Amino acid sequence: MEALLTSMGVVALAEIGDKTQLLAFVLAARFKKPLPIIAAIFCATIVNHGLAGAVGAWITSTLTPETLRWVVGLSFIGMAIWTMIPDKIEEEETQIANHLGVFGATLVTFFLAEMGDKTQIATVAMAAHFPSPVMVVIGTTLGMLIADVPAVFVGDRFSNKIPMKIVHSIAAAMFAAMGVLALLQVDTWIK
């Protein structure tokens, strides 16, 4: 349950103001059909984060516990720094696959935008950190939906009222704390 809740909370916060949330705003404004957009975001995220979770699990099986601790800890600290850098959406990302319809265009553009994005990298790190990568993927997918579904329904009016700097600072602090805790092996002190 810890993997699910932590992954969900971290990704929901990290996604606010992220490139893929901005993409959700743009797609909603362009197509004005929220249900196929939300369904495509869900499908793209499941596939993308499922792959990231598999990479995290593979990393866990190939690295020694000591090396894994350093990789995960430094990855979380890197994510904290990256979270403080605001994302901007590229116009060509919204132009991809217009002939595929609302669902297809959203699926393709959202999947591609999420490749190498901070929430995908965070999914890899959390899947390597927690013993249940499946719960991490479920949590990160729910976190994406928590942040992106309101973006689809409310659009730019809502985004202008969110204090992005505070949200990014909270997400960065969570990533940094997880990194420091991993590096200090705090979980071994508790047992």
C-alpha positions as a Python dict, from the first residue, in 0.01 Angstrom:
ca = {
    (1, 'M'): (0, 0, 0),
    (2, 'E'): (295, 232, 70),
    (3, 'A'): (418, 191, -289),
    (4, 'L'): (72, 276, -426),
    (5, 'L'): (10, 581, -209),
    (6, 'T'): (361, 724, -234),
    (7, 'S'): (373, 676, -611),
    (8, 'M'): (29, 829, -654),
    (9, 'G'): (104, 1133, -439),
    (10, 'V'): (447, 1203, -583),
    (11, 'V'): (333, 1176, -946),
    (12, 'A'): (12, 1376, -888),
    (13, 'L'): (217, 1663, -748),
    (14, 'A'): (497, 1631, -1005),
    (15, 'E'): (245, 1628, -1290),
    (16, 'I'): (95, 1966, -1200),
    (17, 'G'): (238, 2208, -1454),
    (18, 'D'): (422, 1925, -1632),
    (19, 'K'): (441, 1905, -2010),
    (20, 'T'): (186, 1623, -2027),
    (21, 'Q'): (-63, 1818, -1814),
    (22, 'L'): (-17, 2115, -2046),
    (23, 'L'): (-77, 1875, -2335),
    (24, 'A'): (-402, 1763, -2169),
    (25, 'F'): (-511, 2130, -2153),
    (26, 'V'): (-428, 2184, -2521),
    (27, 'L'): (-597, 1862, -2639),
    (28, 'A'): (-910, 1944, -2439),
    (29, 'A'): (-923, 2293, -2587),
    (30, 'R'): (-865, 2164, -2940),
    (31, 'F'): (-1101, 1864, -2946),
    (32, 'K'): (-1358, 1954, -2677),
    (33, 'K'): (-1432, 1583, -2617),
    (34, 'P'): (-1319, 1498, -2263),
    (35, 'L'): (-1408, 1127, -2243),
    (36, 'P'): (-1195, 1000, -2536),
    (37, 'I'): (-911, 1226, -2420),
    (38, 'I'): (-924, 1085, -2066),
    (39, 'A'): (-947, 726, -2197),
    (40, 'A'): (-643, 784, -2421),
    (41, 'I'): (-446, 946, -2136),
    (42, 'F'): (-523, 641, -1921),
    (43, 'C'): (-418, 393, -2193),
    (44, 'A'): (-101, 584, -2282),
    (45, 'T'): (-4, 613, -1917),
    (46, 'I'): (-65, 245, -1840),
    (47, 'V'): (159, 139, -2129),
    (48, 'N'): (426, 402, -2064),
    (49, 'H'): (443, 352, -1689),
    (50, 'G'): (410, -25, -1728),
    (51, 'L'): (728, -19, -1936),
    (52, 'A'): (892, 211, -1680),
    (53, 'G'): (789, -23, -1397),
    (54, 'A'): (938, -318, -1584),
    (55, 'V'): (1265, -128, -1626),
    (56, 'G'): (1265, -47, -1254),
    (57, 'A'): (1206, -412, -1165),
    (58, 'W'): (1483, -520, -1406),
    (59, 'I'): (1722, -270, -1247),
    (60, 'T'): (1640, -418, -906),
    (61, 'S'): (1720, -769, -1027),
    (62, 'T'): (2051, -675, -1190),
    (63, 'L'): (2214, -436, -943),
    (64, 'T'): (2355, -516, -602),
    (65, 'P'): (2153, -369, -313),
    (66, 'E'): (2429, -117, -238),
    (67, 'T'): (2452, 4, -600),
    (68, 'L'): (2073, 10, -627),
    (69, 'R'): (2050, 226, -314),
    (70, 'W'): (2284, 483, -470),
    (71, 'V'): (2110, 474, -808),
    (72, 'V'): (1764, 517, -654),
    (73, 'G'): (1876, 781, -403),
    (74, 'L'): (2056, 991, -663),
    (75, 'S'): (1768, 945, -910),
    (76, 'F'): (1522, 1087, -658),
    (77, 'I'): (1751, 1382, -586),
    (78, 'G'): (1787, 1440, -961),
    (79, 'M'): (1408, 1430, -992),
    (80, 'A'): (1384, 1695, -717),
    (81, 'I'): (1607, 1926, -919),
    (82, 'W'): (1429, 1851, -1248),
    (83, 'T'): (1089, 1918, -1088),
    (84, 'M'): (1191, 2277, -1018),
    (85, 'I'): (1243, 2340, -1393),
    (86, 'P'): (907, 2439, -1549),
    (87, 'D'): (791, 2252, -1859),
    (88, 'K'): (668, 2409, -2179),
    (89, 'I'): (472, 2227, -2446),
    (90, 'E'): (590, 2218, -2804),
    (91, 'E'): (325, 2300, -3064),
    (92, 'E'): (426, 2008, -3289),
    (93, 'E'): (333, 1764, -3011),
    (94, 'T'): (-28, 1876, -3048),
    (95, 'Q'): (-16, 1841, -3430),
    (96, 'I'): (74, 1469, -3434),
    (97, 'A'): (-178, 1220, -3567),
    (98, 'N'): (-476, 1452, -3629),
    (99, 'H'): (-613, 1197, -3878),
    (100, 'L'): (-642, 933, -3602),
    (101, 'G'): (-936, 1102, -3431),
    (102, 'V'): (-954, 1236, -3077),
    (103, 'F'): (-863, 909, -2902),
    (104, 'G'): (-582, 819, -3143),
    (105, 'A'): (-432, 1168, -3151),
    (106, 'T'): (-437, 1190, -2772),
    (107, 'L'): (-296, 838, -2730),
    (108, 'V'): (-3, 900, -2964),
    (109, 'T'): (82, 1252, -2849),
    (110, 'F'): (46, 1173, -2479),
    (111, 'F'): (254, 854, -2504),
    (112, 'L'): (531, 1034, -2694),
    (113, 'A'): (527, 1336, -2462),
    (114, 'E'): (559, 1107, -2159),
    (115, 'M'): (865, 926, -2301),
    (116, 'G'): (1163, 1038, -2092),
    (117, 'D'): (943, 1276, -1893),
    (118, 'K'): (1007, 1323, -1523),
    (119, 'T'): (702, 1119, -1420),
    (120, 'Q'): (820, 826, -1633),
    (121, 'I'): (1170, 847, -1483),
    (122, 'A'): (1014, 873, -1136),
    (123, 'T'): (817, 555, -1211),
    (124, 'V'): (1140, 373, -1296),
    (125, 'A'): (1301, 494, -972),
    (126, 'M'): (1002, 406, -753),
    (127, 'A'): (963, 64, -918),
    (128, 'A'): (1330, 1, -836),
    (129, 'H'): (1279, 126, -481),
    (130, 'F'): (956, -46, -379),
    (131, 'P'): (914, -427, -378),
    (132, 'S'): (592, -415, -584),
    (133, 'P'): (639, -251, -926),
    (134, 'V'): (277, -328, -1014),
    (135, 'M'): (155, -116, -722),
    (136, 'V'): (395, 160, -830),
    (137, 'V'): (251, 156, -1184),
    (138, 'I'): (-105, 164, -1050),
    (139, 'G'): (-9, 451, -817),
    (140, 'T'): (170, 655, -1084),
    (141, 'T'): (-117, 603, -1327),
    (142, 'L'): (-367, 720, -1066),
    (143, 'G'): (-142, 1017, -991),
    (144, 'M'): (-138, 1111, -1360),
    (145, 'L'): (-518, 1088, -1375),
    (146, 'I'): (-559, 1292, -1056),
    (147, 'A'): (-359, 1574, -1216),
    (148, 'D'): (-471, 1541, -1578),
    (149, 'V'): (-846, 1468, -1561),
    (150, 'P'): (-923, 1806, -1401),
    (151, 'A'): (-701, 1966, -1667),
    (152, 'V'): (-917, 1810, -1937),
    (153, 'F'): (-1243, 1929, -1779),
    (154, 'V'): (-1142, 2271, -1655),
    (155, 'G'): (-869, 2379, -1896),
    (156, 'D'): (-657, 2690, -1872),
    (157, 'R'): (-889, 2874, -1629),
    (158, 'F'): (-787, 2633, -1352),
    (159, 'S'): (-416, 2626, -1435),
    (160, 'N'): (-382, 3000, -1387),
    (161, 'K'): (-507, 2973, -1028),
    (162, 'I'): (-266, 2699, -912),
    (163, 'P'): (49, 2830, -741),
    (164, 'M'): (286, 2626, -961),
    (165, 'K'): (600, 2730, -775),
    (166, 'I'): (458, 2599, -446),
    (167, 'V'): (335, 2275, -603),
    (168, 'H'): (670, 2216, -773),
    (169, 'S'): (852, 2294, -447),
    (170, 'I'): (642, 2040, -256),
    (171, 'A'): (699, 1773, -524),
    (172, 'A'): (1072, 1852, -530),
    (173, 'A'): (1089, 1828, -150),
    (174, 'M'): (918, 1487, -163),
    (175, 'F'): (1163, 1359, -426),
    (176, 'A'): (1460, 1499, -230),
    (177, 'A'): (1339, 1344, 96),
    (178, 'M'): (1292, 1006, -71),
    (179, 'G'): (1643, 1033, -218),
    (180, 'V'): (1804, 1122, 114),
    (181, 'L'): (1611, 847, 295),
    (182, 'A'): (1724, 593, 34),
    (183, 'L'): (2087, 706, 55),
    (184, 'L'): (2080, 694, 437),
    (185, 'Q'): (1908, 351, 433),
    (186, 'V'): (1642, 477, 673),
    (187, 'D'): (1423, 175, 596),
    (188, 'T'): (1687, -50, 754),
    (189, 'W'): (1684, 156, 1075),
    (190, 'I'): (1310, 103, 1119),
    (191, 'K'): (1322, -279, 1105),
}
